[in-house]
Structure formats: C-alpha cells, structure tokens
Amino acid sequence: MKNNPKSDLTAYLLLALVSIVWGGTFIAGRVISAEIDGLLLATLRFVIATICLLFILFLTKFNLAFF
C-alpha cells in the first residue's frame, strides 16, 4: 500500500485543527464560565454541536433511516 503525501498532509492538518479547536474551547470555557452558569454553558455546547453535526449530515446527504 502506497502512502499518498497529499492525504498524509490533509490528515496532519486536520489533526492540528482538532488540537487548535480543542485548546480554544478550553480557553473560551475559562473566560465564559465567569459570565455564564455551567449548566447553561454545557447546554449551549451541545446545541451548537448538534446544529453543526446536522449541517454536516445535510451536506453529505447521510441517510438517517435505521429501519
């Protein structure tokens, strides 16, 4: 199996992006936690994540029919 340099670069860039976003949410959580209650902050995180995932499902035309 050959290594594709382009796909390797893409994988490394996506891994770097995940690290940046993850670190950014830690810093943002520290800053925002002084202003917003923890339960509300957790709820907002889940709502935003759900909207993002549904948008990705819409773009990929993923079928959610399980039956």
Backbone atoms as SQL, in Angstrom:
CREATE TABLE atoms (id INTEGER PRIMARY KEY, chain TEXT, resi INTEGER, resn TEXT, atom TEXT, x REAL, y REAL, z REAL);
INSERT INTO atoms VALUES
  (1, 'A', 1, 'MET', 'N', 0.842, -1.174, 0.000),
  (2, 'A', 1, 'MET', 'CA', 0.000, 0.000, 0.000),
  (3, 'A', 1, 'MET', 'C', 0.889, 1.240, 0.000),
  (4, 'A', 2, 'LYS', 'N', 0.638, 2.140, -0.924),
  (5, 'A', 2, 'LYS', 'CA', 1.450, 3.343, -1.055),
  (6, 'A', 2, 'LYS', 'C', 0.925, 4.445, -0.140),
  (7, 'A', 3, 'ASN', 'N', 1.847, 5.248, 0.330),
  (8, 'A', 3, 'ASN', 'CA', 1.461, 6.433, 1.075),
  (9, 'A', 3, 'ASN', 'C', 1.229, 7.570, 0.101),
  (10, 'A', 4, 'ASN', 'N', 0.124, 8.231, 0.257),
  (11, 'A', 4, 'ASN', 'CA', -0.190, 9.381, -0.564),
  (12, 'A', 4, 'ASN', 'C', 0.195, 10.630, 0.226),
  (13, 'A', 5, 'PRO', 'N', 1.213, 11.374, -0.212),
  (14, 'A', 5, 'PRO', 'CA', 1.660, 12.548, 0.550),
  (15, 'A', 5, 'PRO', 'C', 0.560, 13.586, 0.753),
  (16, 'A', 6, 'LYS', 'N', -0.322, 13.718, -0.238),
  (17, 'A', 6, 'LYS', 'CA', -1.402, 14.698, -0.107),
  (18, 'A', 6, 'LYS', 'C', -2.378, 14.293, 1.005),
  (19, 'A', 7, 'SER', 'N', -2.723, 13.005, 1.070),
  (20, 'A', 7, 'SER', 'CA', -3.645, 12.562, 2.110),
  (21, 'A', 7, 'SER', 'C', -2.976, 12.601, 3.484),
  (22, 'A', 8, 'ASP', 'N', -1.668, 12.347, 3.523),
  (23, 'A', 8, 'ASP', 'CA', -0.943, 12.465, 4.793),
  (24, 'A', 8, 'ASP', 'C', -0.950, 13.901, 5.283),
  (25, 'A', 9, 'LEU', 'N', -0.715, 14.843, 4.379),
  (26, 'A', 9, 'LEU', 'CA', -0.729, 16.260, 4.745),
  (27, 'A', 9, 'LEU', 'C', -2.113, 16.671, 5.229),
  (28, 'A', 10, 'THR', 'N', -3.144, 16.207, 4.542),
  (29, 'A', 10, 'THR', 'CA', -4.513, 16.521, 4.948),
  (30, 'A', 10, 'THR', 'C', -4.799, 15.966, 6.342),
  (31, 'A', 11, 'ALA', 'N', -4.356, 14.754, 6.598),
  (32, 'A', 11, 'ALA', 'CA', -4.576, 14.145, 7.909),
  (33, 'A', 11, 'ALA', 'C', -3.876, 14.945, 9.006),
  (34, 'A', 12, 'TYR', 'N', -2.636, 15.353, 8.752),
  (35, 'A', 12, 'TYR', 'CA', -1.904, 16.129, 9.748),
  (36, 'A', 12, 'TYR', 'C', -2.535, 17.504, 9.968),
  (37, 'A', 13, 'LEU', 'N', -3.020, 18.117, 8.901),
  (38, 'A', 13, 'LEU', 'CA', -3.677, 19.421, 9.044),
  (39, 'A', 13, 'LEU', 'C', -4.978, 19.300, 9.836),
  (40, 'A', 14, 'LEU', 'N', -5.724, 18.234, 9.585),
  (41, 'A', 14, 'LEU', 'CA', -6.965, 18.029, 10.341),
  (42, 'A', 14, 'LEU', 'C', -6.671, 17.737, 11.813),
  (43, 'A', 15, 'LEU', 'N', -5.625, 16.974, 12.083),
  (44, 'A', 15, 'LEU', 'CA', -5.240, 16.723, 13.472),
  (45, 'A', 15, 'LEU', 'C', -4.816, 18.016, 14.174),
  (46, 'A', 16, 'ALA', 'N', -4.086, 18.872, 13.458),
  (47, 'A', 16, 'ALA', 'CA', -3.694, 20.159, 14.024),
  (48, 'A', 16, 'ALA', 'C', -4.919, 21.033, 14.280),
  (49, 'A', 17, 'LEU', 'N', -5.886, 20.992, 13.354),
  (50, 'A', 17, 'LEU', 'CA', -7.110, 21.767, 13.528),
  (51, 'A', 17, 'LEU', 'C', -7.894, 21.304, 14.756),
  (52, 'A', 18, 'VAL', 'N', -7.968, 19.996, 14.949),
  (53, 'A', 18, 'VAL', 'CA', -8.662, 19.465, 16.124),
  (54, 'A', 18, 'VAL', 'C', -7.981, 19.941, 17.407),
  (55, 'A', 19, 'SER', 'N', -6.659, 19.921, 17.419),
  (56, 'A', 19, 'SER', 'CA', -5.927, 20.381, 18.605),
  (57, 'A', 19, 'SER', 'C', -6.166, 21.859, 18.874),
  (58, 'A', 20, 'ILE', 'N', -6.179, 22.657, 17.830),
  (59, 'A', 20, 'ILE', 'CA', -6.415, 24.090, 17.990),
  (60, 'A', 20, 'ILE', 'C', -7.826, 24.352, 18.499),
  (61, 'A', 21, 'VAL', 'N', -8.811, 23.678, 17.912),
  (62, 'A', 21, 'VAL', 'CA', -10.199, 23.881, 18.349),
  (63, 'A', 21, 'VAL', 'C', -10.375, 23.401, 19.783),
  (64, 'A', 22, 'TRP', 'N', -9.819, 22.245, 20.109),
  (65, 'A', 22, 'TRP', 'CA', -9.944, 21.703, 21.456),
  (66, 'A', 22, 'TRP', 'C', -9.306, 22.644, 22.482),
  (67, 'A', 23, 'GLY', 'N', -8.121, 23.113, 22.194),
  (68, 'A', 23, 'GLY', 'CA', -7.456, 24.062, 23.082),
  (69, 'A', 23, 'GLY', 'C', -8.204, 25.376, 23.172),
  (70, 'A', 24, 'GLY', 'N', -8.761, 25.808, 22.048),
  (71, 'A', 24, 'GLY', 'CA', -9.534, 27.048, 22.038),
  (72, 'A', 24, 'GLY', 'C', -10.793, 26.956, 22.875),
  (73, 'A', 25, 'THR', 'N', -11.443, 25.801, 22.860),
  (74, 'A', 25, 'THR', 'CA', -12.650, 25.655, 23.668),
  (75, 'A', 25, 'THR', 'C', -12.312, 25.636, 25.157),
  (76, 'A', 26, 'PHE', 'N', -11.139, 25.135, 25.506),
  (77, 'A', 26, 'PHE', 'CA', -10.725, 25.169, 26.910),
  (78, 'A', 26, 'PHE', 'C', -10.549, 26.608, 27.377),
  (79, 'A', 27, 'ILE', 'N', -9.873, 27.400, 26.575),
  (80, 'A', 27, 'ILE', 'CA', -9.657, 28.804, 26.927),
  (81, 'A', 27, 'ILE', 'C', -10.978, 29.563, 26.928),
  (82, 'A', 28, 'ALA', 'N', -11.806, 29.334, 25.917),
  (83, 'A', 28, 'ALA', 'CA', -13.098, 30.013, 25.847),
  (84, 'A', 28, 'ALA', 'C', -13.981, 29.617, 27.033),
  (85, 'A', 29, 'GLY', 'N', -13.929, 28.364, 27.427),
  (86, 'A', 29, 'GLY', 'CA', -14.717, 27.910, 28.577),
  (87, 'A', 29, 'GLY', 'C', -14.287, 28.592, 29.861),
  (88, 'A', 30, 'ARG', 'N', -12.992, 28.792, 30.012),
  (89, 'A', 30, 'ARG', 'CA', -12.477, 29.503, 31.195),
  (90, 'A', 30, 'ARG', 'C', -12.978, 30.941, 31.232),
  (91, 'A', 31, 'VAL', 'N', -12.934, 31.603, 30.081),
  (92, 'A', 31, 'VAL', 'CA', -13.334, 33.004, 30.013),
  (93, 'A', 31, 'VAL', 'C', -14.847, 33.141, 30.194),
  (94, 'A', 32, 'ILE', 'N', -15.603, 32.299, 29.512),
  (95, 'A', 32, 'ILE', 'CA', -17.062, 32.415, 29.537),
  (96, 'A', 32, 'ILE', 'C', -17.641, 31.944, 30.865),
  (97, 'A', 33, 'SER', 'N', -16.970, 31.021, 31.546),
  (98, 'A', 33, 'SER', 'CA', -17.525, 30.486, 32.795),
  (99, 'A', 33, 'SER', 'C', -17.671, 31.558, 33.869),
  (100, 'A', 34, 'ALA', 'N', -16.947, 32.642, 33.734),
  (101, 'A', 34, 'ALA', 'CA', -17.100, 33.745, 34.682),
  (102, 'A', 34, 'ALA', 'C', -18.406, 34.506, 34.437),
  (103, 'A', 35, 'GLU', 'N', -18.950, 34.392, 33.218),
  (104, 'A', 35, 'GLU', 'CA', -20.143, 35.144, 32.848),
  (105, 'A', 35, 'GLU', 'C', -21.414, 34.299, 32.813),
  (106, 'A', 36, 'ILE', 'N', -21.277, 33.008, 32.472),
  (107, 'A', 36, 'ILE', 'CA', -22.438, 32.150, 32.250),
  (108, 'A', 36, 'ILE', 'C', -22.373, 30.956, 33.200),
  (109, 'A', 37, 'ASP', 'N', -23.531, 30.537, 33.686),
  (110, 'A', 37, 'ASP', 'CA', -23.634, 29.363, 34.560),
  (111, 'A', 37, 'ASP', 'C', -23.162, 28.104, 33.812),
  (112, 'A', 38, 'GLY', 'N', -22.582, 27.170, 34.533),
  (113, 'A', 38, 'GLY', 'CA', -22.021, 25.965, 33.934),
  (114, 'A', 38, 'GLY', 'C', -23.034, 25.113, 33.194),
  (115, 'A', 39, 'LEU', 'N', -24.232, 24.963, 33.749),
  (116, 'A', 39, 'LEU', 'CA', -25.265, 24.148, 33.100),
  (117, 'A', 39, 'LEU', 'C', -25.708, 24.783, 31.791),
  (118, 'A', 40, 'LEU', 'N', -25.867, 26.100, 31.788),
  (119, 'A', 40, 'LEU', 'CA', -26.242, 26.791, 30.559),
  (120, 'A', 40, 'LEU', 'C', -25.131, 26.672, 29.521),
  (121, 'A', 41, 'LEU', 'N', -23.908, 26.790, 29.951),
  (122, 'A', 41, 'LEU', 'CA', -22.769, 26.666, 29.042),
  (123, 'A', 41, 'LEU', 'C', -22.716, 25.267, 28.418),
  (124, 'A', 42, 'ALA', 'N', -22.925, 24.230, 29.214),
  (125, 'A', 42, 'ALA', 'CA', -22.931, 22.862, 28.694),
  (126, 'A', 42, 'ALA', 'C', -24.079, 22.665, 27.704),
  (127, 'A', 43, 'THR', 'N', -25.240, 23.233, 28.014),
  (128, 'A', 43, 'THR', 'CA', -26.391, 23.132, 27.116),
  (129, 'A', 43, 'THR', 'C', -26.093, 23.816, 25.789),
  (130, 'A', 44, 'LEU', 'N', -25.502, 24.990, 25.847),
  (131, 'A', 44, 'LEU', 'CA', -25.155, 25.709, 24.623),
  (132, 'A', 44, 'LEU', 'C', -24.145, 24.931, 23.788),
  (133, 'A', 45, 'ARG', 'N', -23.186, 24.299, 24.448),
  (134, 'A', 45, 'ARG', 'CA', -22.196, 23.500, 23.716),
  (135, 'A', 45, 'ARG', 'C', -22.868, 22.345, 22.971),
  (136, 'A', 46, 'PHE', 'N', -23.810, 21.668, 23.631),
  (137, 'A', 46, 'PHE', 'CA', -24.493, 20.550, 22.982),
  (138, 'A', 46, 'PHE', 'C', -25.401, 21.020, 21.858),
  (139, 'A', 47, 'VAL', 'N', -26.063, 22.148, 22.039),
  (140, 'A', 47, 'VAL', 'CA', -26.932, 22.681, 20.986),
  (141, 'A', 47, 'VAL', 'C', -26.106, 23.068, 19.763),
  (142, 'A', 48, 'ILE', 'N', -24.995, 23.750, 19.992),
  (143, 'A', 48, 'ILE', 'CA', -24.135, 24.160, 18.883),
  (144, 'A', 48, 'ILE', 'C', -23.555, 22.930, 18.177),
  (145, 'A', 49, 'ALA', 'N', -23.135, 21.930, 18.946),
  (146, 'A', 49, 'ALA', 'CA', -22.588, 20.704, 18.350),
  (147, 'A', 49, 'ALA', 'C', -23.652, 19.973, 17.534),
  (148, 'A', 50, 'THR', 'N', -24.875, 19.926, 18.031),
  (149, 'A', 50, 'THR', 'CA', -25.964, 19.264, 17.307),
  (150, 'A', 50, 'THR', 'C', -26.247, 19.967, 15.993),
  (151, 'A', 51, 'ILE', 'N', -26.290, 21.279, 16.019),
  (152, 'A', 51, 'ILE', 'CA', -26.533, 22.039, 14.792),
  (153, 'A', 51, 'ILE', 'C', -25.405, 21.802, 13.786),
  (154, 'A', 52, 'CYS', 'N', -24.173, 21.812, 14.253),
  (155, 'A', 52, 'CYS', 'CA', -23.032, 21.566, 13.356),
  (156, 'A', 52, 'CYS', 'C', -23.090, 20.169, 12.757),
  (157, 'A', 53, 'LEU', 'N', -23.384, 19.165, 13.578),
  (158, 'A', 53, 'LEU', 'CA', -23.446, 17.794, 13.066),
  (159, 'A', 53, 'LEU', 'C', -24.604, 17.599, 12.089),
  (160, 'A', 54, 'LEU', 'N', -25.744, 18.211, 12.366),
  (161, 'A', 54, 'LEU', 'CA', -26.863, 18.118, 11.430),
  (162, 'A', 54, 'LEU', 'C', -26.531, 18.800, 10.108),
  (163, 'A', 55, 'PHE', 'N', -25.805, 19.901, 10.176),
  (164, 'A', 55, 'PHE', 'CA', -25.369, 20.585, 8.962),
  (165, 'A', 55, 'PHE', 'C', -24.427, 19.690, 8.148),
  (166, 'A', 56, 'ILE', 'N', -23.503, 19.022, 8.824),
  (167, 'A', 56, 'ILE', 'CA', -22.590, 18.104, 8.129),
  (168, 'A', 56, 'ILE', 'C', -23.365, 16.945, 7.517),
  (169, 'A', 57, 'LEU', 'N', -24.345, 16.410, 8.247),
  (170, 'A', 57, 'LEU', 'CA', -25.172, 15.334, 7.701),
  (171, 'A', 57, 'LEU', 'C', -25.934, 15.806, 6.471),
  (172, 'A', 58, 'PHE', 'N', -26.432, 17.030, 6.516),
  (173, 'A', 58, 'PHE', 'CA', -27.144, 17.586, 5.374),
  (174, 'A', 58, 'PHE', 'C', -26.223, 17.721, 4.165),
  (175, 'A', 59, 'LEU', 'N', -24.998, 18.193, 4.388),
  (176, 'A', 59, 'LEU', 'CA', -24.057, 18.372, 3.285),
  (177, 'A', 59, 'LEU', 'C', -23.627, 17.050, 2.669),
  (178, 'A', 60, 'THR', 'N', -23.475, 16.021, 3.499),
  (179, 'A', 60, 'THR', 'CA', -23.045, 14.722, 2.982),
  (180, 'A', 60, 'THR', 'C', -24.208, 13.856, 2.525),
  (181, 'A', 61, 'LYS', 'N', -25.419, 14.329, 2.735),
  (182, 'A', 61, 'LYS', 'CA', -26.638, 13.592, 2.370),
  (183, 'A', 61, 'LYS', 'C', -26.671, 12.218, 3.005),
  (184, 'A', 62, 'PHE', 'N', -26.242, 12.141, 4.255),
  (185, 'A', 62, 'PHE', 'CA', -26.214, 10.895, 5.008),
  (186, 'A', 62, 'PHE', 'C', -27.644, 10.488, 5.341),
  (187, 'A', 63, 'ASN', 'N', -27.959, 9.222, 5.134),
  (188, 'A', 63, 'ASN', 'CA', -29.307, 8.727, 5.390),
  (189, 'A', 63, 'ASN', 'C', -29.434, 8.313, 6.844),
  (190, 'A', 64, 'LEU', 'N', -30.374, 8.911, 7.564),
  (191, 'A', 64, 'LEU', 'CA', -30.570, 8.601, 8.969),
  (192, 'A', 64, 'LEU', 'C', -31.623, 7.526, 9.212),
  (193, 'A', 65, 'ALA', 'N', -32.154, 6.941, 8.140),
  (194, 'A', 65, 'ALA', 'CA', -33.178, 5.904, 8.280),
  (195, 'A', 65, 'ALA', 'C', -32.522, 4.611, 8.770),
  (196, 'A', 66, 'PHE', 'N', -32.894, 4.187, 9.955),
  (197, 'A', 66, 'PHE', 'CA', -32.312, 2.968, 10.528),
  (198, 'A', 66, 'PHE', 'C', -33.181, 1.748, 10.277),
  (199, 'A', 67, 'PHE', 'N', -34.421, 1.934, 9.890),
  (200, 'A', 67, 'PHE', 'CA', -35.349, 0.806, 9.729),
  (201, 'A', 67, 'PHE', 'C', -35.748, 0.657, 8.298);
